GROMACS .gro file of C-alpha atoms in nm:
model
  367
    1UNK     CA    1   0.000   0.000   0.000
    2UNK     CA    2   0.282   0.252   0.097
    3UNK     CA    3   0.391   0.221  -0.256
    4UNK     CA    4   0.113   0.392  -0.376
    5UNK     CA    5   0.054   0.621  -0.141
    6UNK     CA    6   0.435   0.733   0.092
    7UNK     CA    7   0.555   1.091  -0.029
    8UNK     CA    8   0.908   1.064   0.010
    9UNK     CA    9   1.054   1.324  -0.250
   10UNK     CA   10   1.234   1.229  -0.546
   11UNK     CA   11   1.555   1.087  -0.647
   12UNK     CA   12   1.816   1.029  -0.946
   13UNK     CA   13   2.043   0.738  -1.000
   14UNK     CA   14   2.287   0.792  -1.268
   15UNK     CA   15   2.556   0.544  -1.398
   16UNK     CA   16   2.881   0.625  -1.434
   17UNK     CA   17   2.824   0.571  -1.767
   18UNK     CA   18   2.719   0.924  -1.734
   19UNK     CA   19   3.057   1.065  -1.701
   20UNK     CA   20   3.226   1.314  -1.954
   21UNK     CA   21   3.325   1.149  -2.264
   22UNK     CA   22   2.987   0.950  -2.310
   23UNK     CA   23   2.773   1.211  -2.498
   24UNK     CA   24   2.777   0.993  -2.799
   25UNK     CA   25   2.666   0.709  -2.654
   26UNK     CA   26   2.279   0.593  -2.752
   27UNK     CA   27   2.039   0.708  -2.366
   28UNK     CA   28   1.752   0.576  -2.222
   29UNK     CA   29   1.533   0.850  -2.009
   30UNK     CA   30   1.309   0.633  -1.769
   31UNK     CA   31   1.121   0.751  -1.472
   32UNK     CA   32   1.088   0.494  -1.233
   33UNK     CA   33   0.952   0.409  -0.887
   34UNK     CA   34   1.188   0.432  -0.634
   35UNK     CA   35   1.387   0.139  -0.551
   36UNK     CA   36   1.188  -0.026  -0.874
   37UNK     CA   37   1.515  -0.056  -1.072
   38UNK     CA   38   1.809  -0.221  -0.875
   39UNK     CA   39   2.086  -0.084  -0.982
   40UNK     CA   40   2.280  -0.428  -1.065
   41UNK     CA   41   2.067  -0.441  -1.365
   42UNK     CA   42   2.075  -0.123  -1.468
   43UNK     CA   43   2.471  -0.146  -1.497
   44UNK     CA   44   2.406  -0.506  -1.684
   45UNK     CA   45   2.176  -0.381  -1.953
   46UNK     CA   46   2.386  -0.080  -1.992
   47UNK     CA   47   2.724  -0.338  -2.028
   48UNK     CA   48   2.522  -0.554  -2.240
   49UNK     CA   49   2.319  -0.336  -2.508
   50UNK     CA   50   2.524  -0.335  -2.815
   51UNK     CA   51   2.674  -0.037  -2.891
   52UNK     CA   52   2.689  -0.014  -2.517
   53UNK     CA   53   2.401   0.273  -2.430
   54UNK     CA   54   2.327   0.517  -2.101
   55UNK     CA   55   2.033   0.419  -1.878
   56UNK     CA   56   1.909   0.723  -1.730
   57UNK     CA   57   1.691   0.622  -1.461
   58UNK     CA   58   1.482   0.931  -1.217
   59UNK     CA   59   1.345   0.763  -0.962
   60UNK     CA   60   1.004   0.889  -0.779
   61UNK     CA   61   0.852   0.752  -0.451
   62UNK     CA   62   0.484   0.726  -0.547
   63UNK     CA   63   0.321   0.632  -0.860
   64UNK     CA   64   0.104   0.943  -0.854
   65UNK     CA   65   0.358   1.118  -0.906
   66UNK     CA   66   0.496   0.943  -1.191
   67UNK     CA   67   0.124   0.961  -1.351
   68UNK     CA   68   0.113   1.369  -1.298
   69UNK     CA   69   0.411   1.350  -1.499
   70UNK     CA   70   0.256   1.199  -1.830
   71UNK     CA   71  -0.009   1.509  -1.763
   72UNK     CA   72   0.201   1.760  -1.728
   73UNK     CA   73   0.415   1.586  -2.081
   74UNK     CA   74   0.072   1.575  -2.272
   75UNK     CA   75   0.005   1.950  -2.168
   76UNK     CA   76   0.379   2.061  -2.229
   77UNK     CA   77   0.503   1.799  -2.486
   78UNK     CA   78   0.853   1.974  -2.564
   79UNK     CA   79   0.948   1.967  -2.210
   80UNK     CA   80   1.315   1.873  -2.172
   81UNK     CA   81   1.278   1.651  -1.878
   82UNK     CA   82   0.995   1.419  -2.085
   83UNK     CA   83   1.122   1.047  -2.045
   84UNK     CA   84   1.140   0.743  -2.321
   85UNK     CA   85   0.957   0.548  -2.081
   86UNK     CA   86   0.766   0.573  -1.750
   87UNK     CA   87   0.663   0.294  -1.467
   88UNK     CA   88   0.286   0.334  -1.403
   89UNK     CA   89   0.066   0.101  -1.187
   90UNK     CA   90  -0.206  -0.133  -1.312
   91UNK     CA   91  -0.436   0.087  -1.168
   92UNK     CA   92  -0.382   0.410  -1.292
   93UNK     CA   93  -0.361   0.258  -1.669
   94UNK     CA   94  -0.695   0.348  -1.735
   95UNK     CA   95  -0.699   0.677  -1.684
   96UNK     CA   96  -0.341   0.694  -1.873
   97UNK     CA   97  -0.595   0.564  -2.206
   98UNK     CA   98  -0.860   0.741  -2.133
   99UNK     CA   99  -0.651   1.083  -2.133
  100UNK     CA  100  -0.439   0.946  -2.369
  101UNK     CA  101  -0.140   1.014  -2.220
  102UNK     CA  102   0.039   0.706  -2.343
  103UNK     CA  103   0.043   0.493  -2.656
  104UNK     CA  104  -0.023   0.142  -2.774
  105UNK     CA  105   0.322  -0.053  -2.773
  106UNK     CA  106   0.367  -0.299  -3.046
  107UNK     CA  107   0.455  -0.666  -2.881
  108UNK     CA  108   0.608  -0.831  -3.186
  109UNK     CA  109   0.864  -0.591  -3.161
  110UNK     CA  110   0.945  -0.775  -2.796
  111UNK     CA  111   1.106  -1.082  -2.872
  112UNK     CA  112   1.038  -1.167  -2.496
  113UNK     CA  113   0.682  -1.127  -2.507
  114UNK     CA  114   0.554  -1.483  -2.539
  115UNK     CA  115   0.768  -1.574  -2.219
  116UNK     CA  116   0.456  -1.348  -2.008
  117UNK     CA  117   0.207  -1.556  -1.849
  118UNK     CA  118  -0.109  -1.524  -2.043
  119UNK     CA  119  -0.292  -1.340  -1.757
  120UNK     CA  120  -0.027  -1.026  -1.731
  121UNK     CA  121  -0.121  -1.021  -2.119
  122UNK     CA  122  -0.435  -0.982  -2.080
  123UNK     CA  123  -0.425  -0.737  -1.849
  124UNK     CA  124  -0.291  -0.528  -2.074
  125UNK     CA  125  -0.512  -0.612  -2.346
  126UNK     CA  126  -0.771  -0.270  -2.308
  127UNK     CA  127  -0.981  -0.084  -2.550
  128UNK     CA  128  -0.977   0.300  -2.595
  129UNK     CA  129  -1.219   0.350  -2.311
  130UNK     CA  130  -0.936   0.144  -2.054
  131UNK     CA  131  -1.162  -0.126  -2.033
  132UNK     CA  132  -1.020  -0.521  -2.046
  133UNK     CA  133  -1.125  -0.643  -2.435
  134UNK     CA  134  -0.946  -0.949  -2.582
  135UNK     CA  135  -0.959  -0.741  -2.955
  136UNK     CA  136  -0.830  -0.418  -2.758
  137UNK     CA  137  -0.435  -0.283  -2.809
  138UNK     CA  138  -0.145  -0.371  -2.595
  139UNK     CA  139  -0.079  -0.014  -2.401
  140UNK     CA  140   0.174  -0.137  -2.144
  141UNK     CA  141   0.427  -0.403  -2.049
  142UNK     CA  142   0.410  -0.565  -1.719
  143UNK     CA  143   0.777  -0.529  -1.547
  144UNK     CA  144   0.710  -0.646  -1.168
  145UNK     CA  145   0.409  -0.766  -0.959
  146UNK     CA  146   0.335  -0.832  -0.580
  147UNK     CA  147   0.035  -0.906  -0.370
  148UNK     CA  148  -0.159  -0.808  -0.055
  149UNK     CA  149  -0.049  -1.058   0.241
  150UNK     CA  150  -0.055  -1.070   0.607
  151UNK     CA  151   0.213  -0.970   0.834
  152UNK     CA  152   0.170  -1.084   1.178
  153UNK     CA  153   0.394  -1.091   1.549
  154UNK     CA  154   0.492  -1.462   1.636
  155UNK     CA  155   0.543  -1.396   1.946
  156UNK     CA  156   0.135  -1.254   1.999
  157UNK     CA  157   0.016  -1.568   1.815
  158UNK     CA  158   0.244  -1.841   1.983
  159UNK     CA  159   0.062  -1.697   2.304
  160UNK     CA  160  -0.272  -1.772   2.083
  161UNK     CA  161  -0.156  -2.101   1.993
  162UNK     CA  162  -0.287  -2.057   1.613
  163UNK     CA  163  -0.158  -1.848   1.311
  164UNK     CA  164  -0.367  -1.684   1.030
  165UNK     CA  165  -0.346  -1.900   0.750
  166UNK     CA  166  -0.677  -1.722   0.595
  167UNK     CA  167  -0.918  -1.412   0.550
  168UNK     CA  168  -1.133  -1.542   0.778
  169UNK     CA  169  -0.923  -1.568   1.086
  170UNK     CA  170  -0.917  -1.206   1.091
  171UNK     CA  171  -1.283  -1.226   1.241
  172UNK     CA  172  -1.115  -1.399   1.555
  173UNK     CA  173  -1.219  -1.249   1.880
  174UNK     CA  174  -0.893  -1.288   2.008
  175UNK     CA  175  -0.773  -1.039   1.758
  176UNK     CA  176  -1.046  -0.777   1.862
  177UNK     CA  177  -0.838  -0.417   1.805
  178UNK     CA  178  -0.558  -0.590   1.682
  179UNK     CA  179  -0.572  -0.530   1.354
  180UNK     CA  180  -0.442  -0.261   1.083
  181UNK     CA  181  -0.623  -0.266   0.723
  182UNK     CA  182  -0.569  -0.038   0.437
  183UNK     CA  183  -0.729   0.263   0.392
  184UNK     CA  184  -0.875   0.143   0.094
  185UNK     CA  185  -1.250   0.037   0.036
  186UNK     CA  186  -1.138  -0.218  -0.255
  187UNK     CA  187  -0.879  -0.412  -0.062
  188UNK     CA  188  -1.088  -0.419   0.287
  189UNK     CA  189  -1.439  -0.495   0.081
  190UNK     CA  190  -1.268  -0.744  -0.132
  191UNK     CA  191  -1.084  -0.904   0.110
  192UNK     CA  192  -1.405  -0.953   0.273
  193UNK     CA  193  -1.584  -1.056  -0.051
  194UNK     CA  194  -1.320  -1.360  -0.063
  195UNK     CA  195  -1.413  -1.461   0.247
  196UNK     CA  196  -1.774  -1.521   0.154
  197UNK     CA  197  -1.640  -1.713  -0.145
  198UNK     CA  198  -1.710  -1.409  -0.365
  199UNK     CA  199  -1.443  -1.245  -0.601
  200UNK     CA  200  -1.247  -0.891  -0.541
  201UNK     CA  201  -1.439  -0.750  -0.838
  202UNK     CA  202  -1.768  -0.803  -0.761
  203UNK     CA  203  -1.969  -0.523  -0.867
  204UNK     CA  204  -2.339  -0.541  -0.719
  205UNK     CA  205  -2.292  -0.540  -0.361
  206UNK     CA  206  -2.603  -0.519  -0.270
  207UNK     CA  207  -2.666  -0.880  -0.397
  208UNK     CA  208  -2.416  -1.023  -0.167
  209UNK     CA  209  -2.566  -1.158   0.164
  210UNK     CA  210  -2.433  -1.088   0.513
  211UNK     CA  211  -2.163  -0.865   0.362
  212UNK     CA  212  -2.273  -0.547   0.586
  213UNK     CA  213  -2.281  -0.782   0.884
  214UNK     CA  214  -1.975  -0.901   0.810
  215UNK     CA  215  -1.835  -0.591   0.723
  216UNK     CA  216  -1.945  -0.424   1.061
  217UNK     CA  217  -1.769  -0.722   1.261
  218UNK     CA  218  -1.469  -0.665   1.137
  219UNK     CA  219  -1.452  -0.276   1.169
  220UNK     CA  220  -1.455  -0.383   1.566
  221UNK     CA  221  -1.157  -0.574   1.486
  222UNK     CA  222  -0.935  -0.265   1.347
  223UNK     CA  223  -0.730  -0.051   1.560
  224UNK     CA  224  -0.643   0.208   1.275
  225UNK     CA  225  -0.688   0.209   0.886
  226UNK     CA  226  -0.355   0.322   0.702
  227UNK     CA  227  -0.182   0.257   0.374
  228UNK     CA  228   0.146   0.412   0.441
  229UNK     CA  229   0.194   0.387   0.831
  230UNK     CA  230   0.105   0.053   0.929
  231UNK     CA  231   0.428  -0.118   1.015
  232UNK     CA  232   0.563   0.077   1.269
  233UNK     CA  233   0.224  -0.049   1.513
  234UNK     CA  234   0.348  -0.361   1.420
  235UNK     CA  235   0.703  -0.349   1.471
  236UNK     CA  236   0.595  -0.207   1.795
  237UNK     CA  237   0.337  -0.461   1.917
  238UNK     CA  238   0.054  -0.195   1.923
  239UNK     CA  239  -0.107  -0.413   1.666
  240UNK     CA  240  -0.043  -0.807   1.622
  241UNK     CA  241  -0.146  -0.813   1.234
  242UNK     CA  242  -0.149  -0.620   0.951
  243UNK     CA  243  -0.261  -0.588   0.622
  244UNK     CA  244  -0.020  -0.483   0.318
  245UNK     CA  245   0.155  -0.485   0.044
  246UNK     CA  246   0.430  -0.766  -0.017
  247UNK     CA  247   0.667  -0.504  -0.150
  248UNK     CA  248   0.628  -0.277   0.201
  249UNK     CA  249   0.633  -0.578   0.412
  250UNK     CA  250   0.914  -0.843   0.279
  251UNK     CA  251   1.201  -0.592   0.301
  252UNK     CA  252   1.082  -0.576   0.679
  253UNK     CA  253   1.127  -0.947   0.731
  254UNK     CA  254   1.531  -0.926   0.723
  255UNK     CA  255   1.522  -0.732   1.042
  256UNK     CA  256   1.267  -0.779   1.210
  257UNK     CA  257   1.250  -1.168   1.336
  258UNK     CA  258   0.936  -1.172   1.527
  259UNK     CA  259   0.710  -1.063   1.198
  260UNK     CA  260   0.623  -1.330   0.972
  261UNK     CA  261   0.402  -1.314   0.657
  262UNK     CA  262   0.117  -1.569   0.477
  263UNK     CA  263  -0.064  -1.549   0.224
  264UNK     CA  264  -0.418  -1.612   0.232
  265UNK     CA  265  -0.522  -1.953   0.101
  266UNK     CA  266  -0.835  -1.837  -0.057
  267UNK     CA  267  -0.636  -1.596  -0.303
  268UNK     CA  268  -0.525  -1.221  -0.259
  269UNK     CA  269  -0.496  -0.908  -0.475
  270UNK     CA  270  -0.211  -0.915  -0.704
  271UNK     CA  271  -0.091  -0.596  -0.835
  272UNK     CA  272   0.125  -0.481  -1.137
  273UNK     CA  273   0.366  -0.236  -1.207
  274UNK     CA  274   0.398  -0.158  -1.595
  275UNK     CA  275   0.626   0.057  -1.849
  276UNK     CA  276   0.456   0.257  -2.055
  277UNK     CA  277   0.534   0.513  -2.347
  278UNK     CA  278   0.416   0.868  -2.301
  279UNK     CA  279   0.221   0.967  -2.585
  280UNK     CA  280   0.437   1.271  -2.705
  281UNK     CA  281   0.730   1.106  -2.697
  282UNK     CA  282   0.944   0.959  -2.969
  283UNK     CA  283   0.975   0.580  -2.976
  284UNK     CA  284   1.349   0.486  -3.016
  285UNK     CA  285   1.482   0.119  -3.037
  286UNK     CA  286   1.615   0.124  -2.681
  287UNK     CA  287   1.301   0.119  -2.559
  288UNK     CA  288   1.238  -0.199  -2.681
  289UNK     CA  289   1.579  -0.321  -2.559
  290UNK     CA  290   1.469  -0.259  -2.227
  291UNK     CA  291   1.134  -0.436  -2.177
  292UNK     CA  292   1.307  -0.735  -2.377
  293UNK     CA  293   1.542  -0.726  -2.128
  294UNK     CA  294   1.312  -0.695  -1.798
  295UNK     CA  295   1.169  -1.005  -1.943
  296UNK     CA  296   1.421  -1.239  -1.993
  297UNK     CA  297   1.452  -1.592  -1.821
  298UNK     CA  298   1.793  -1.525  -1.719
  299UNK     CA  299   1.700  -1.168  -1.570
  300UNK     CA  300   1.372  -1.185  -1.415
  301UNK     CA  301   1.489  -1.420  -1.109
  302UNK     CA  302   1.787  -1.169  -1.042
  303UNK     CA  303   1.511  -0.912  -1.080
  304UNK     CA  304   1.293  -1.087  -0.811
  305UNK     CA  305   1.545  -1.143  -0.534
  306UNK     CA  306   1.724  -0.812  -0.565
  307UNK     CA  307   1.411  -0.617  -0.521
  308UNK     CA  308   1.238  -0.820  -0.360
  309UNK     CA  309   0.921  -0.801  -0.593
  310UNK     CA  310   0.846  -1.056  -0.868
  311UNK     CA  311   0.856  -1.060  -1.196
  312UNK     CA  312   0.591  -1.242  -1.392
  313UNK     CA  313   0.832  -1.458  -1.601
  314UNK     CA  314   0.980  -1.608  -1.287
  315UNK     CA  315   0.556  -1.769  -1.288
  316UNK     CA  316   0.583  -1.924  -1.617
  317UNK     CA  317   0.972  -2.056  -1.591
  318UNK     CA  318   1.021  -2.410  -1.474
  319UNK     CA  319   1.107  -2.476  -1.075
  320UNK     CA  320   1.448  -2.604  -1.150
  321UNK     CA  321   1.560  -2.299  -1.348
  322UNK     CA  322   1.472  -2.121  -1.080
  323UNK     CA  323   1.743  -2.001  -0.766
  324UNK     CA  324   1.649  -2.206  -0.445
  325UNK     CA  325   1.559  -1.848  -0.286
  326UNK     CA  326   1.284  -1.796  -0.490
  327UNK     CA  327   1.168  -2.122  -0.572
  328UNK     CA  328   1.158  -2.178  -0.211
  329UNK     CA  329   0.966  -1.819  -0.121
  330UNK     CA  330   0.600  -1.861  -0.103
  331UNK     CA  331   0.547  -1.493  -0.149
  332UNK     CA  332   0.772  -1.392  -0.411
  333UNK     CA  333   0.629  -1.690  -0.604
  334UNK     CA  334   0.318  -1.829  -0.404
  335UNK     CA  335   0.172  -2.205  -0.443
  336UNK     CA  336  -0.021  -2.217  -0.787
  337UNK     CA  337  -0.351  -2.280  -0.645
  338UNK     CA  338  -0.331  -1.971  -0.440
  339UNK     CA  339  -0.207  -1.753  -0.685
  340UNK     CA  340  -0.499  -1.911  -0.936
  341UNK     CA  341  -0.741  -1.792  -0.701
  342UNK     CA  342  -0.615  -1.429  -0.651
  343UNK     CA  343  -0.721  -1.154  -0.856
  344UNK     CA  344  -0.657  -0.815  -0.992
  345UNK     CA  345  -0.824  -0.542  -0.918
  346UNK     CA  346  -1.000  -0.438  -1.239
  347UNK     CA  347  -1.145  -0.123  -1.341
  348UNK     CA  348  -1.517  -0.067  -1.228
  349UNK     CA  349  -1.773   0.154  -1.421
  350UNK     CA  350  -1.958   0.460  -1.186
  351UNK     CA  351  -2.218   0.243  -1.049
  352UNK     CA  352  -1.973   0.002  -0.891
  353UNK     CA  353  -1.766   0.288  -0.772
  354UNK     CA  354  -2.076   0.447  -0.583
  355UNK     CA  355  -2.144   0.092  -0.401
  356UNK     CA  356  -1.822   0.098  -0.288
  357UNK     CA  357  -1.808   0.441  -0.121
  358UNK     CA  358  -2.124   0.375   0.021
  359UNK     CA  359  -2.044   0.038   0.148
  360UNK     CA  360  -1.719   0.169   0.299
  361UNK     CA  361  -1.876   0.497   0.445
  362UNK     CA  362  -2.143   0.310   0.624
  363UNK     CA  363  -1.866   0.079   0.768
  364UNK     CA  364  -1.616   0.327   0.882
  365UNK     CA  365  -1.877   0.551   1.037
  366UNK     CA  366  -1.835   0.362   1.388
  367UNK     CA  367  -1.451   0.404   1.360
   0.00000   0.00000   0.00000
């Protein structure tokens, strides 16, 4: 969640590459998500790309930010600071077609493209209104993608004598103001929806039984909605379990030894960070050399462990070709039936919007 929502300010890695005497050499602007980019790879494509090229990458530590910037390019389209390519979350690539502030890529020019698990090309897949359509144009690539999980003390459940293997355990009296959730009435109401057996993007609410009930019984279980400052309760023992994002909480697991992390059974949300070309920009072949390069077999592992968020070929590559720390990580790469059963979180039209406000308002009202 904190990757979508944490201001932090902006900063710039630049290669040595950079250095005086490289002017000639062929640059690629990018504008990335902090951290999004480790730099190993960066130096490795740069090495590799023949004649050897400058990666410019700007990093920025929200993906608002990063989608103000295609606005400001559309409005301004000469501007000198305009990238080749720019990182943009699944879900602001709707609005990104619908403003048209990016263009359709072209995947036969990505040798690689084949290698992406069929969902992550369908997502992709959208007509001009941003909506999912299996004759619509490919407008992004898929780089890296995480999920929502559950981060919880070990000490606070040993005492219990149980640990949350599910949705549903997070009804558990025991856990009665225990809990942190995002601020965020999709996650919360779809987490919910999956525990009535229901999926993330259902639409008519008001069709689903018990959901208010069950909705209202779990607002008594939350000690504070947040999307950016949820650890800290945690690492602190204010709270015993939290809701979040895999790429907030799996850096935290290195150093902090009583937090552990599961993945629902029943299936999560999966999220998606893409690269996508801003409309007024030129296409140049290093573009291209870059998402083929994101998505090969040999980089997308390295890509996984070094930033500690997965790439979707590592999904579709064979268990043996994989490094035993992935392989063996159930939430950089989660058990197949899980991951079958979780979801993106798809565009909705107005009327499924307005359920979901209301549904949310009339559940944090007591809070």
């Amino acid at each position: 969640m904190k990757r979508r929502s944490l201001l932090l300010g902006t900063a710039t890695l630049t290669l040595t590459q950079l250095a005086a005497g490289c002017d000639s050499k062929p640059s690629l602007k990018i504008r990335s998500l902090k951290n999004a980019i480790p730099a190993q790879l960066v130096s490795k494509f740069s090495r590799d790309s023949k004649p050897s090229s400058v990666l410019q990458v700007t990093q920025s530590a929200q993906l608002t930010e990063l989608f103000t910037l295609l606005q400001d390019w559309k409005r301004l389209p000469q501007s000198k600071n305009q990238a080749d390519l720019v990182m943009l979350g699944d879900y602001w690539l709707t609005l990104a077609i619908r403003q048209k502030l990016i263009k359709p890529i072209d995947p036969k020019k990505i040798s690689n493209w084949s290698k992406l698990p069929e969902r992550w090309r369908t997502l992709v897949r959208r007509n001009d209104d941003g909506q999912l359509d299996p004759k619509g144009k490919i407008w992004a690539t898929p780089y890296r993608w995480g999920n929502t999980v559950i981060a919880y003390r070990t000490d606070k459940f040993k005492a219990l004598g149980w640990t949350p293997t599910d949705w549903s355990d997070l009804w558990r009296d025991e856990l009665r103001d225990r809990i942190s959730l995002p601020n965020n009435a999709r996650e919360v109401i779809g987490l919910t929806l999956k525990k009535l057996g229901k999926s993330y993007n259902t639409q008519q609410l008001d069709q689903v039984p018990n959901l208010k009930a069950e909705l209202t019984k779990l607002n008594q279980q939350v000690k504070l909605y947040s999307s950016d400052a949820y650890l800290q309760p945690l690492i602190l023992g204010d709270t015993w379990l939290a809701v979040g994002s895999s790429a907030d909480v799996l850096p935290l697991l290195q150093t902090q030894k009583d937090i552990a992390v599961v993945i629902p059974v029943s299936g999560t949300a999966l999220w998606t960070d893409l690269w996508v070309e801003p409309a007024s920009g030129n296409s140049i072949p290093l573009v291209q050399e870059w998402i083929d390069f994101c998505l090969k077999t040999s980089v997308a592992p390295q890509l996984s462990l070094l930033s500690q968020v997965s790439s979707p070929i590592i999904v579709g590559m064979k268990p043996e070709d994989l490094p035993a720390n992935v392989r063996t990580n159930p939430v950089l790469l989660p058990d197949a039936k899980i991951l079958e059963r979780s979801e993106f979180l798809l565009p909705f039209g107005d009327a499924g919007i307005a359920q979901y406000r209301s549904h949310w308002q009339e559940m944090r009202k007591l809070k």
